[in-house]
XYZ file of C-alpha atoms in Angstrom:
749
model
C 0.000 0.000 0.000
C 2.837 2.359 0.922
C 4.635 1.686 -2.354
C 1.578 2.838 -4.269
C 1.936 6.350 -2.825
C 4.561 8.844 -3.847
C 7.128 10.161 -1.390
C 5.402 13.519 -0.810
C 2.087 11.828 0.011
C 3.762 9.424 2.436
C 5.513 12.323 4.131
C 2.259 14.289 4.427
C 0.506 11.292 5.982
C 3.362 10.768 8.429
C 3.292 14.424 9.436
C -0.477 14.256 9.901
C -0.182 11.218 12.167
C 2.520 12.881 14.242
C 0.436 16.061 14.566
C -2.603 14.053 15.676
C -0.524 12.186 18.278
C 0.990 15.417 19.561
C -2.451 17.031 19.721
C -3.913 14.131 21.722
C -0.901 14.059 24.065
C -1.241 17.794 24.705
C -4.893 17.525 25.763
C -4.600 14.094 27.370
C -4.859 15.491 30.882
C -8.140 17.199 29.987
C -9.756 14.242 28.179
C -10.887 12.837 31.518
C -12.891 16.013 32.127
C -14.460 15.730 28.670
C -15.301 12.072 29.344
C -16.933 13.022 32.636
C -19.138 15.552 30.798
C -20.008 12.867 28.231
C -20.862 10.381 30.985
C -23.024 12.919 32.827
C -24.904 13.712 29.619
C -25.410 10.003 28.916
C -26.658 9.160 32.418
C -28.863 12.252 32.662
C -30.505 11.452 29.329
C -30.987 7.789 30.255
C -32.600 8.790 33.571
C -34.739 11.560 32.057
C -36.093 9.259 29.363
C -37.159 6.675 31.896
C -38.638 9.090 34.458
C -40.056 12.008 32.446
C -39.651 11.936 28.644
C -41.579 8.767 27.748
C -44.540 9.835 29.853
C -44.389 13.367 28.413
C -44.313 12.155 24.785
C -47.076 9.648 25.508
C -49.202 12.451 26.954
C -48.521 14.656 23.922
C -49.536 11.806 21.614
C -52.907 11.319 23.318
C -53.562 14.927 24.367
C -55.944 15.778 21.524
C -57.518 12.368 20.926
C -61.097 11.643 21.841
C -61.491 9.242 24.791
C -62.559 6.375 22.512
C -59.547 6.808 20.214
C -57.116 7.351 23.117
C -58.252 4.078 24.691
C -57.203 2.170 21.553
C -53.893 3.951 20.918
C -50.809 2.416 22.472
C -47.011 2.338 22.243
C -45.346 -1.074 22.425
C -41.899 -2.667 22.441
C -41.494 -5.433 19.860
C -38.291 -6.930 21.329
C -37.283 -7.554 24.995
C -34.358 -5.096 25.070
C -35.802 -2.494 22.696
C -36.539 0.190 25.302
C -33.174 -0.112 27.074
C -31.224 -0.116 23.808
C -33.166 2.904 22.555
C -32.466 4.818 25.775
C -28.780 3.909 25.520
C -28.617 4.998 21.876
C -30.247 8.360 22.585
C -28.050 8.798 25.661
C -24.886 8.182 23.633
C -25.917 10.746 21.032
C -26.833 13.398 23.616
C -23.680 12.664 25.616
C -21.472 13.069 22.535
C -23.165 16.356 21.614
C -22.781 17.574 25.196
C -19.056 16.717 25.192
C -18.239 18.649 22.008
C -18.158 22.195 23.555
C -15.816 21.250 26.446
C -13.597 19.314 24.011
C -13.254 22.417 21.843
C -12.663 24.567 24.926
C -9.793 22.453 26.319
C -8.270 22.242 22.833
C -8.372 25.961 22.105
C -4.662 26.601 22.820
C -3.494 23.737 20.610
C -5.891 24.731 17.858
C -4.704 28.327 18.050
C -1.041 27.214 17.899
C -1.747 25.218 14.758
C -3.667 28.052 13.106
C -6.967 26.165 13.286
C -8.681 28.593 15.671
C -10.886 31.105 13.811
C -9.704 34.706 13.989
C -13.105 36.324 13.593
C -13.365 40.113 13.475
C -16.917 39.857 14.794
C -17.165 40.827 18.480
C -17.901 38.009 20.868
C -21.116 39.593 22.070
C -22.447 39.525 18.513
C -21.487 35.879 18.136
C -23.188 35.155 21.447
C -26.271 37.046 20.258
C -26.400 35.038 17.027
C -26.011 31.793 19.000
C -28.795 32.784 21.392
C -31.039 33.792 18.507
C -30.399 30.477 16.742
C -31.082 28.533 19.932
C -34.243 30.524 20.562
C -35.550 29.958 17.036
C -34.747 26.245 17.309
C -36.613 26.046 20.630
C -39.635 27.876 19.229
C -39.742 25.540 16.214
C -39.541 22.405 18.358
C -42.119 23.817 20.789
C -44.538 24.501 17.933
C -44.171 20.929 16.714
C -44.557 19.330 20.152
C -47.355 21.480 21.576
C -49.356 22.443 18.478
C -48.641 20.164 15.507
C -48.149 16.731 17.084
C -51.402 16.609 19.093
C -53.494 17.358 16.012
C -51.504 15.019 13.769
C -51.631 12.024 16.118
C -55.330 12.581 16.705
C -55.976 12.444 12.966
C -53.712 9.440 12.346
C -55.176 7.379 15.181
C -58.767 8.235 14.237
C -58.148 7.458 10.564
C -56.561 4.113 11.462
C -59.476 3.045 13.647
C -61.988 3.965 10.945
C -60.070 1.654 8.563
C -60.008 -1.158 11.129
C -56.315 -0.624 11.949
C -55.319 -0.321 15.592
C -52.838 2.529 16.316
C -50.236 0.458 18.161
C -46.911 2.182 17.560
C -43.464 0.660 17.968
C -41.569 2.698 20.533
C -38.554 2.965 18.211
C -40.542 4.094 15.156
C -42.731 6.377 17.276
C -39.713 8.029 18.922
C -37.810 8.431 15.653
C -40.890 9.963 14.031
C -41.275 12.536 16.827
C -37.555 13.296 16.983
C -37.085 13.762 13.235
C -40.180 15.926 12.852
C -39.147 17.982 15.890
C -35.714 18.483 14.354
C -37.320 19.488 11.055
C -39.369 22.168 12.828
C -36.315 23.292 14.788
C -34.196 23.526 11.641
C -37.028 25.291 9.831
C -36.866 27.861 12.614
C -33.296 28.638 11.497
C -34.647 29.993 8.205
C -34.167 33.662 9.187
C -30.514 33.087 10.097
C -29.881 30.996 6.967
C -31.433 33.430 4.480
C -29.908 36.448 6.189
C -26.454 34.848 6.356
C -26.508 33.789 2.699
C -27.705 37.228 1.625
C -25.160 39.078 3.785
C -22.242 36.946 2.578
C -23.322 37.227 -1.057
C -23.435 33.457 -1.575
C -27.071 33.864 -2.634
C -28.307 37.346 -3.448
C -31.220 38.740 -1.475
C -32.972 39.474 -4.770
C -32.986 35.744 -5.526
C -34.887 34.930 -2.331
C -37.215 37.866 -2.979
C -37.992 37.048 -6.615
C -38.360 33.280 -6.080
C -40.824 33.489 -3.201
C -43.533 31.769 -5.246
C -41.320 28.716 -5.683
C -40.627 28.708 -1.942
C -44.364 28.739 -1.150
C -45.019 25.874 -3.573
C -42.104 23.885 -2.103
C -43.449 24.395 1.430
C -46.920 23.156 0.463
C -45.500 20.188 -1.474
C -43.250 19.250 1.440
C -46.199 19.499 3.811
C -48.417 17.432 1.512
C -45.811 14.651 1.439
C -44.730 14.610 5.091
C -47.935 15.547 6.897
C -51.312 13.780 7.024
C -53.748 14.466 4.140
C -55.902 16.606 6.402
C -56.306 20.166 5.079
C -56.235 21.721 8.548
C -53.014 19.895 9.478
C -51.361 20.855 6.185
C -52.281 24.497 6.748
C -50.818 24.268 10.251
C -47.620 23.025 8.615
C -47.492 25.505 5.738
C -48.715 28.839 7.143
C -46.091 29.203 9.916
C -43.307 28.354 7.450
C -44.631 30.863 4.904
C -44.837 33.547 7.611
C -41.314 32.622 8.697
C -40.097 32.940 5.101
C -41.621 36.402 4.876
C -39.982 37.409 8.175
C -36.677 36.021 6.877
C -36.964 38.109 3.706
C -37.575 41.254 5.714
C -34.651 40.553 8.042
C -32.363 39.844 5.075
C -33.537 43.034 3.382
C -32.675 45.023 6.488
C -29.179 43.529 6.814
C -28.355 43.787 3.099
C -29.614 47.370 2.952
C -27.372 48.322 5.884
C -24.437 46.563 4.221
C -24.869 48.225 0.828
C -25.425 51.666 2.299
C -22.517 51.269 4.756
C -24.944 52.460 7.417
C -24.824 51.360 11.054
C -27.757 49.516 12.578
C -28.833 51.178 15.828
C -31.681 49.145 17.317
C -32.153 51.213 20.467
C -31.912 54.510 18.588
C -34.497 53.364 16.028
C -36.838 52.237 18.824
C -36.488 55.674 20.504
C -37.107 57.506 17.225
C -40.284 55.506 16.590
C -41.401 54.926 20.177
C -45.016 55.569 19.285
C -45.093 52.763 16.684
C -43.250 50.315 18.952
C -45.512 51.116 21.900
C -48.622 50.856 19.748
C -47.483 47.438 18.491
C -47.088 46.218 22.092
C -50.607 47.385 22.961
C -51.981 45.799 19.783
C -50.326 42.415 20.440
C -51.568 42.218 24.019
C -54.995 43.560 23.051
C -55.522 40.882 20.400
C -54.929 38.133 22.956
C -57.291 39.783 25.433
C -59.992 40.208 22.787
C -59.544 36.610 21.583
C -60.372 35.180 25.002
C -62.698 37.868 26.328
C -64.977 38.577 23.353
C -65.700 35.111 21.960
C -62.792 34.611 19.584
C -61.907 31.229 21.063
C -65.509 30.029 20.795
C -65.794 31.175 17.175
C -62.599 29.377 16.160
C -63.682 26.200 17.935
C -67.006 26.313 16.074
C -65.121 26.546 12.770
C -62.912 23.610 13.758
C -65.993 21.612 14.665
C -67.496 22.310 11.233
C -64.208 21.152 9.662
C -64.507 17.815 11.554
C -61.289 18.523 13.453
C -60.850 17.234 16.995
C -58.431 20.018 17.893
C -59.702 22.896 20.034
C -58.379 26.138 21.521
C -58.318 25.521 25.280
C -58.877 27.998 28.059
C -55.801 29.971 29.209
C -53.529 27.830 31.365
C -55.344 24.551 30.659
C -52.918 21.683 31.243
C -50.163 24.010 32.496
C -51.158 24.269 36.155
C -51.642 28.046 35.941
C -54.839 29.940 36.724
C -56.607 31.467 33.679
C -55.881 35.101 34.586
C -52.132 34.542 35.005
C -51.975 32.434 31.836
C -53.829 35.079 29.819
C -51.368 37.688 31.081
C -48.416 35.522 30.024
C -49.939 34.959 26.590
C -50.567 38.699 26.170
C -46.985 39.535 27.198
C -45.529 37.027 24.729
C -47.593 38.376 21.841
C -46.800 41.956 22.842
C -43.061 41.150 22.711
C -43.496 39.516 19.303
C -45.266 42.610 17.936
C -42.583 44.833 19.496
C -39.860 42.819 17.713
C -41.565 43.240 14.341
C -42.176 46.950 14.920
C -38.533 47.445 15.981
C -37.306 45.810 12.781
C -39.515 48.184 10.803
C -38.102 51.134 12.751
C -34.506 50.036 12.076
C -35.179 49.769 8.351
C -36.980 53.102 8.305
C -33.886 54.832 9.738
C -31.481 53.355 7.185
C -30.285 55.541 4.310
C -31.579 53.870 1.133
C -31.262 56.875 -1.161
C -27.549 57.589 -1.177
C -25.201 56.621 -3.980
C -23.424 54.326 -1.577
C -26.525 52.213 -1.275
C -27.310 52.293 -4.963
C -23.874 51.079 -5.990
C -22.561 49.608 -2.746
C -22.570 46.137 -4.333
C -22.408 46.683 -8.110
C -22.608 43.010 -8.999
C -25.874 42.738 -7.050
C -27.665 45.353 -9.160
C -30.648 43.889 -10.977
C -30.023 45.147 -14.515
C -33.422 43.907 -15.607
C -35.119 46.461 -13.322
C -33.261 49.458 -14.814
C -34.338 51.555 -17.793
C -32.084 52.297 -20.779
C -30.438 55.295 -19.094
C -29.879 53.295 -15.918
C -28.243 50.488 -17.908
C -25.812 52.935 -19.511
C -25.040 54.490 -16.093
C -24.643 51.187 -14.232
C -21.097 50.325 -13.064
C -18.976 47.914 -15.062
C -18.962 45.325 -12.249
C -22.643 44.667 -12.897
C -21.747 43.349 -16.388
C -18.338 41.836 -15.629
C -19.861 38.747 -13.989
C -22.341 38.175 -16.817
C -21.861 35.669 -19.594
C -23.177 36.170 -23.104
C -26.229 34.008 -22.472
C -27.336 36.170 -19.534
C -26.929 39.365 -21.532
C -28.967 37.891 -24.383
C -31.754 36.797 -22.016
C -31.921 40.282 -20.484
C -31.990 41.867 -23.928
C -34.724 39.467 -25.049
C -36.780 40.355 -21.971
C -36.425 44.041 -22.851
C -37.609 43.343 -26.417
C -40.588 41.411 -25.033
C -41.398 44.521 -22.963
C -41.267 46.610 -26.168
C -38.105 48.446 -25.087
C -35.502 47.899 -27.860
C -33.452 50.865 -26.635
C -32.845 49.126 -23.314
C -32.011 45.863 -25.102
C -29.414 47.609 -27.266
C -27.978 49.340 -24.191
C -27.557 45.982 -22.416
C -25.699 44.480 -25.403
C -23.519 47.577 -25.823
C -22.563 47.700 -22.140
C -21.800 43.969 -22.106
C -19.540 44.311 -25.167
C -17.871 47.382 -23.687
C -17.078 45.746 -20.344
C -16.006 42.377 -21.745
C -13.836 43.805 -24.527
C -16.033 42.740 -27.452
C -16.818 46.202 -28.707
C -15.132 45.844 -32.080
C -16.678 42.480 -32.833
C -20.018 43.733 -31.694
C -19.761 46.794 -33.946
C -18.836 44.672 -36.934
C -21.712 42.288 -36.380
C -24.086 45.203 -35.830
C -22.914 46.827 -39.066
C -23.346 43.575 -40.933
C -26.822 43.042 -39.525
C -27.795 46.622 -40.242
C -26.579 46.254 -43.811
C -28.455 43.040 -44.249
C -31.653 44.364 -42.817
C -31.528 47.653 -44.655
C -30.505 46.367 -48.038
C -34.003 46.476 -49.441
C -34.637 50.126 -49.257
C -32.831 51.194 -46.123
C -35.457 50.161 -43.677
C -32.851 50.031 -40.961
C -31.934 53.686 -41.463
C -35.490 54.801 -41.702
C -36.601 52.957 -38.620
C -34.188 54.586 -36.239
C -33.291 53.222 -32.874
C -36.799 52.822 -31.746
C -38.464 51.954 -35.049
C -39.227 48.657 -36.638
C -36.068 48.573 -38.666
C -33.858 49.229 -35.659
C -35.619 46.527 -33.678
C -35.263 44.127 -36.594
C -31.521 44.821 -36.732
C -31.274 44.262 -32.999
C -33.103 40.956 -33.270
C -30.758 39.944 -36.067
C -27.757 40.771 -33.895
C -29.134 38.643 -31.057
C -29.880 35.748 -33.412
C -26.342 35.955 -34.782
C -24.864 35.918 -31.274
C -27.083 33.016 -30.244
C -26.237 31.000 -33.351
C -22.502 31.645 -32.818
C -22.708 30.559 -29.183
C -24.598 27.389 -30.015
C -22.625 26.423 -33.119
C -19.202 26.666 -31.460
C -19.930 24.089 -28.766
C -23.365 22.505 -28.824
C -23.189 21.343 -32.415
C -19.810 19.721 -31.875
C -21.077 18.130 -28.656
C -24.228 16.702 -30.201
C -22.424 15.556 -33.341
C -19.769 13.889 -31.252
C -22.359 12.240 -29.010
C -24.385 10.900 -31.923
C -21.299 9.602 -33.722
C -19.946 7.982 -30.559
C -23.318 6.453 -29.762
C -23.672 5.021 -33.263
C -20.145 3.601 -33.260
C -19.777 2.413 -29.660
C -23.194 1.186 -28.539
C -24.879 0.394 -31.815
C -27.174 3.403 -31.867
C -29.306 2.318 -28.877
C -28.731 5.670 -27.222
C -29.966 7.440 -30.345
C -32.995 5.130 -30.565
C -33.993 5.693 -26.946
C -33.445 9.435 -27.260
C -35.642 9.480 -30.350
C -38.403 7.572 -28.537
C -38.308 9.775 -25.446
C -38.276 12.900 -27.605
C -41.481 11.669 -29.232
C -43.085 11.560 -25.771
C -41.801 14.944 -24.635
C -44.523 16.924 -26.373
C -47.129 14.671 -24.735
C -45.613 14.832 -21.266
C -48.396 17.053 -19.930
C -51.054 14.507 -20.887
C -49.026 11.645 -19.435
C -48.567 13.507 -16.159
C -52.265 14.402 -16.141
C -53.290 10.749 -16.559
C -50.829 9.614 -13.897
C -51.874 12.329 -11.442
C -55.620 11.776 -12.022
C -55.452 8.021 -11.453
C -53.159 8.410 -8.455
C -55.420 11.063 -6.887
C -58.550 8.983 -7.532
C -56.998 5.847 -5.996
C -55.728 7.710 -2.941
C -59.065 9.461 -2.435
C -60.929 6.158 -2.640
C -58.633 4.524 -0.101
C -58.768 7.583 2.149
C -62.575 7.824 2.089
C -63.153 4.217 3.137
C -61.719 1.938 0.480
C -58.997 0.696 2.811
C -61.555 -0.298 5.432
C -63.772 -1.915 2.781
C -60.986 -4.166 1.500
C -59.848 -5.070 5.008
C -63.358 -5.941 6.221
C -64.218 -7.880 3.059
C -61.135 -10.071 3.280
C -61.606 -10.599 7.017
C -65.191 -11.692 6.470
C -63.981 -14.588 4.295
C -61.485 -16.126 6.715
C -62.519 -19.472 8.274
C -65.473 -19.180 10.623
C -63.738 -21.037 13.444
C -61.289 -18.150 13.880
C -62.755 -16.060 16.687
C -62.000 -12.393 17.017
C -60.976 -11.880 13.410
C -57.611 -10.456 12.367
C -55.976 -7.747 14.441
C -54.062 -5.354 12.159
C -51.796 -2.752 13.752
C -49.666 0.125 12.539
C -46.188 0.281 14.086
C -45.315 3.613 12.473
C -47.674 6.599 12.803
C -47.911 7.174 9.029
C -47.505 3.556 7.906
C -51.025 3.258 6.478
C -50.707 6.576 4.631
C -47.360 5.547 3.129
C -48.943 2.347 1.816
C -51.794 4.331 0.293
C -49.355 6.646 -1.483
C -47.226 3.767 -2.833
C -50.277 1.828 -4.000
C -51.712 4.913 -5.702
C -48.379 5.498 -7.480
C -48.412 1.866 -8.669
C -51.901 2.258 -10.137
C -50.861 5.538 -11.777
C -47.912 3.821 -13.497
C -50.155 1.002 -14.712
C -52.698 3.492 -16.069
C -50.119 5.649 -17.875
C -48.439 2.679 -19.614
C -51.005 2.218 -22.445
C -51.167 5.985 -23.004
C -47.372 6.203 -23.271
C -47.363 3.173 -25.576
C -49.922 4.834 -27.836
C -47.871 8.022 -28.204
C -44.558 6.164 -28.530
C -45.777 3.555 -31.057
C -44.833 5.516 -34.215
C -41.313 6.094 -32.859
C -40.986 2.448 -31.778
C -42.120 1.310 -35.217
C -39.774 3.747 -36.956
C -36.810 2.337 -34.996
C -37.805 -1.266 -35.649
C -38.773 -2.246 -32.102
C -42.374 -3.118 -33.060
C -44.274 -3.735 -36.258
C -47.804 -3.015 -37.358
C -50.183 -0.093 -37.405
C -51.100 1.971 -34.408
C -54.362 0.096 -33.930
C -52.268 -2.678 -32.410
C -51.851 -0.455 -29.379
C -55.503 -1.132 -28.595
C -54.809 -4.853 -28.943
C -51.839 -4.608 -26.570
C -53.668 -2.462 -24.023
C -56.807 -4.599 -24.158
C -54.936 -7.883 -23.846
C -52.745 -6.690 -20.968
C -55.675 -5.050 -19.188
C -57.737 -8.210 -19.608
C -54.950 -10.334 -18.193
C -54.461 -7.928 -15.299
C -58.170 -7.792 -14.430
C -58.596 -11.535 -14.856
C -55.653 -12.312 -12.602
C -56.831 -9.716 -10.095
C -60.325 -11.217 -9.976
C -58.910 -14.724 -9.520
C -56.584 -13.559 -6.759
C -59.177 -11.478 -4.931
C -61.896 -14.132 -5.106
C -59.871 -17.257 -4.279
C -56.106 -16.908 -3.806
C -55.929 -13.973 -1.343
C -58.689 -15.143 1.059
C -57.508 -18.744 0.789
C -53.902 -17.875 1.612
C -54.843 -15.467 4.400
C -57.280 -18.002 5.820
C -54.589 -20.708 5.803
C -52.117 -18.415 7.563
C -54.685 -17.376 10.170
C -55.757 -20.977 10.800
C -52.172 -22.141 11.127
C -51.406 -19.391 13.654
C -54.580 -20.062 15.645
C -53.911 -23.811 15.825
C -50.476 -22.959 17.269
C -52.178 -20.844 19.980
C -50.683 -17.609 18.628
C -52.153 -14.124 18.854
C -52.933 -13.036 15.293
C -51.600 -9.492 14.932
C -50.360 -8.357 11.521
C -48.484 -5.187 10.675
C -50.603 -3.139 8.295
C -47.976 -2.726 5.567
C -47.129 -6.447 5.501
C -50.791 -7.459 5.450
C -51.791 -5.011 2.719
C -48.803 -5.814 0.505
C -49.686 -9.494 0.899
C -53.135 -8.597 -0.422
C -51.582 -6.669 -3.324
C -49.189 -9.501 -4.241
C -52.001 -12.081 -4.180
C -54.420 -9.963 -6.238
C -52.750 -7.457 -8.552
C -49.614 -9.608 -8.474
C -51.579 -12.501 -9.979
C -52.685 -10.130 -12.722
C -49.058 -9.213 -13.466
C -48.150 -12.904 -13.597
C -50.967 -13.482 -16.083
C -49.693 -10.569 -18.183
C -46.206 -12.081 -18.626
C -47.273 -14.838 -21.095
C -49.650 -12.392 -22.790
C -46.849 -9.841 -23.241
C -44.552 -12.518 -24.679
C -47.196 -13.452 -27.266
C -47.686 -9.782 -28.165
C -43.932 -9.283 -28.549
C -43.742 -12.344 -30.798
C -46.549 -10.887 -32.870
C -44.570 -7.619 -33.027
C -41.490 -9.375 -34.398
C -39.493 -10.884 -31.502
C -38.849 -14.566 -32.466
C -39.497 -17.520 -30.185
C -35.827 -18.502 -29.928
C -34.988 -15.140 -28.301
C -37.271 -15.948 -25.375
C -35.939 -19.495 -25.169
C -32.231 -18.617 -25.344
C -32.273 -15.465 -23.150
C -33.735 -17.102 -20.035
C -30.511 -16.478 -18.077
C -30.671 -12.719 -18.684
C -34.359 -12.745 -17.796
C -33.608 -14.590 -14.539
C -31.002 -12.006 -13.532
C -33.388 -9.168 -14.392
C -36.202 -10.736 -12.345
C -33.917 -11.199 -9.364
C -32.820 -7.568 -9.562
C -36.469 -6.506 -9.791
C -37.353 -8.645 -6.758
C -34.372 -7.299 -4.799
C -35.504 -3.702 -5.379
C -39.294 -4.031 -5.010
C -39.559 -6.558 -2.182
C -38.572 -6.196 1.498
C -34.915 -6.662 2.398
C -35.252 -10.378 3.012
C -33.760 -13.241 0.983
C -36.731 -15.544 1.494
C -39.174 -12.854 0.354
C -37.028 -12.160 -2.719
C -37.031 -15.866 -3.624
C -40.783 -16.103 -3.076
C -41.247 -13.200 -5.494
C -38.719 -14.531 -8.024
C -40.097 -18.066 -8.338
C -43.638 -17.070 -9.483
C -42.184 -14.635 -12.020
C -39.869 -17.295 -13.417
C -42.759 -19.761 -13.474
C -44.874 -17.261 -15.419
C -41.989 -16.762 -17.866
C -41.717 -20.539 -18.253
C -45.446 -20.736 -18.954
C -45.012 -18.041 -21.592
C -42.178 -19.951 -23.281
C -44.349 -23.088 -23.277
C -47.307 -21.250 -24.798
C -45.055 -19.760 -27.489
C -43.645 -23.224 -28.213
C -47.150 -24.451 -28.909
C -48.424 -21.524 -30.974
C -45.200 -21.208 -33.017
C -44.773 -24.992 -33.500
C -41.434 -24.964 -31.718
C -40.296 -21.760 -33.377
C -40.869 -22.943 -36.954
C -43.412 -20.184 -37.524
C -43.866 -16.915 -35.643
C -47.012 -14.868 -35.212
C -45.353 -11.970 -37.028
C -44.758 -12.077 -40.800
C -41.146 -12.975 -41.753
C -40.364 -9.463 -42.941
C -41.113 -8.097 -39.509
C -39.048 -10.519 -37.454
C -36.448 -8.601 -35.429
C -33.168 -10.501 -35.279
C -31.336 -10.416 -31.942
C-alpha cells in the first residue's frame, strides 16, 4: 500500500499522524474532564427518558384524541431489550453532543497554535447574540411541533386508522424516531431567518434571488407538507402557514441587513426604537390587546365552532389549561408574549426606516448585485462595469430578449452595448451590428429609416441577437451533439440514439401523461382515504374461516404507515394506467426504430390484452387466492395458539401480491405473445432465459422487502410465469418454426 503512494504523500501522511498524536498528548490530561461531561450527559438522558420523557411524549400523543380513540392507541416494544437499547442509543448521542463544547474549549490553545482557531473580526457579544437567537428559534420551532402540531396530527392518524379497522399500536422505536425527526425538522425550519440572512449578507445567494423566487418557496413548502404531513387540510395548513410567515420574516430581516451593508450604514436598534417609540408602543398594545380580545370577546368560541365544522378534533383551550396556571395569570403571560413579538416586528420596521436607502453608496454599494433587468435604458448605460463583468453572453442575451418582449428595444441595445464594452467585445459587436444593419436595410434602407426605436432598428437588434445566439450554439453545442451521436452510433450500436428518439417523441405529450398519472393516483388515494382501505380489510376478514374467533388484528407500528402504503399503491396504479397511453404516443417512434411492427391500432390490442390479463388475474386472486392464503395463515397461527396481529404494511402488501400480483403474472405470457406478434422470435425468449432470470432477481431485490426468502418467493412465481409463456409460445409457433409476425417483420437479436 505504501509503495503505491509517492514520497510527498507518504511524508504528508506521516506528518499528519505525528500532529494528531501530539495534539492528543497535549490535551490528554483534559480528556478525563471531557469524558466526565459525556458520561453525565449520557446518564442524565438515560434517567430523564425513563422518568419524564416517555410519559411526556405519551401524553402529547394522546392529548388531543377523543377518549374512545385514546383508549385504543398504544405504544409497544417489539423486542425484549428495545426500550433499554433505545435509551442507551439516545443517551450516547446526547452525551457526545454535550461533550463537544468542552472538548473544543480544552483544545483551544493547541488549535490556536496550529492556526486552526478562527480569527473572527466579529465581536464576541455579537457571536453570542447570534447563537442565542439560533437557539431561541430552534426552541420555538420544536415547541410549535410538540405542543401544536403533534397533538393534532396524532389525533388524525389514530382516528383514521381506527376507521379503517387498523389499531394505532406504535413501535416505541418508530414512534420516537418519528417525533424526533419531525421535531428536528421544525427546529431547523426555525433557522430559516438566520440561513437566508447569512446567505444574503455573505453574497453566496443574493437577497434578490430569495425575494424574486418566493412563489417557488411557497409551492415547495406546500408540497413538502403534503408529502410529510397527514392528508388533512387543517393539518397541512398548520404546517405551511407558519413556514410561509417565517419565510416572509426572513426576507424582511435579510432586506434590512443587506440594505445596511450596501449603504454602509450602522444599525442602531435602540436609537431606532427611541425615534419611533409611538409605533413600537402601539405594536405592544396591539399584540396584548388581540390576545385579550380573543379570550374575552368570543374569539376562542368562534374558532372552535369553525374547527368543529371542519370535523377537526383540535380545540383552543382555556388559558392555562394543562399548564397548572390559573386562567388570569396564563392570559397575562400569553398577552406579554404576543406583545413582545409585535414589538420585535415593529422594531425591525423602525430600524429599516432609519437606514439611508437613497444615497449613492446604497445604490452602488454592491455593483454586482444590481438587478439590470429592473433598470431603464439610461440606468443600464449608467450602471457600473462590475454589474456586467460577472455576466456571460447568455445572460446578456436573455436580459436583452426580456427588454424586447417589454417593447423596449433601446434598453435591449444598451444591455448588449454595455456587455460588449465591459467584456472587450466592442469591435466584434460593432462589426456584427454593421453587418446586420446592412443586411436588414438592403431592401430600401429600412434600418436607417426605422431609427433606434423603429421597426427597422428593432429588426436589426433581433438579427444581432440571433447571430450571437447562433454563434454561441454552433461553437460548442453542435460539436457536442455531433460527437455524441457519432460515438453512440459507433460504440453502442445506436441504442442511445434510438432511446433518445423515442423519449423525444413523448416529450410533447408529457403534460397529458402527467395528467393521466396524477388523475389516477389522486382517484386511488381518495378512494382509499374515504373508506376503500376499510372496505378491503373488512371484506377479506369476512372470508377467513369461521372457526377463527376475534378476526384479524391489524396494527400500525409507524404513525404514518397506512398513509405511506396508500401513497405507494396509488403510485403503482398511476404507473399502470399511464403505460397504455405512453405506448400509444410512442408507437410511431418504436415502429420507426424497428422495435415493433404493425399499425397503431395494435396499441388497442396490446392495451386490451394486458388489461384483460391484469383484471382476470386480479379477480382470480381477490376471489380465491388472497382469502384462501390469508385463511390458511390465520388458521395455522390459531392452531399454534398464537395471537394473530399483523403489521398493516405487511398485510396489505400481501393482499396486493395475491391480487394485482396474480394479474401481473398473467400478463407475462400475454406480453410474450404480443412481442412475438410484433417481431421478436421464439428462440430469443428461449435462449435469453438467463438474462431474464437475472433481471427478475434484480427486480425482486428492489421491489420486495430486504429479506432473501421474500425475494425468492417473489422470483419463483415470475420465473414460473416466464416458463409458462415460453411453453405457450412453443405451442403456438410450433417450436419456433413459424412466428405470429410475418417474416419481414421478425427482429433478429
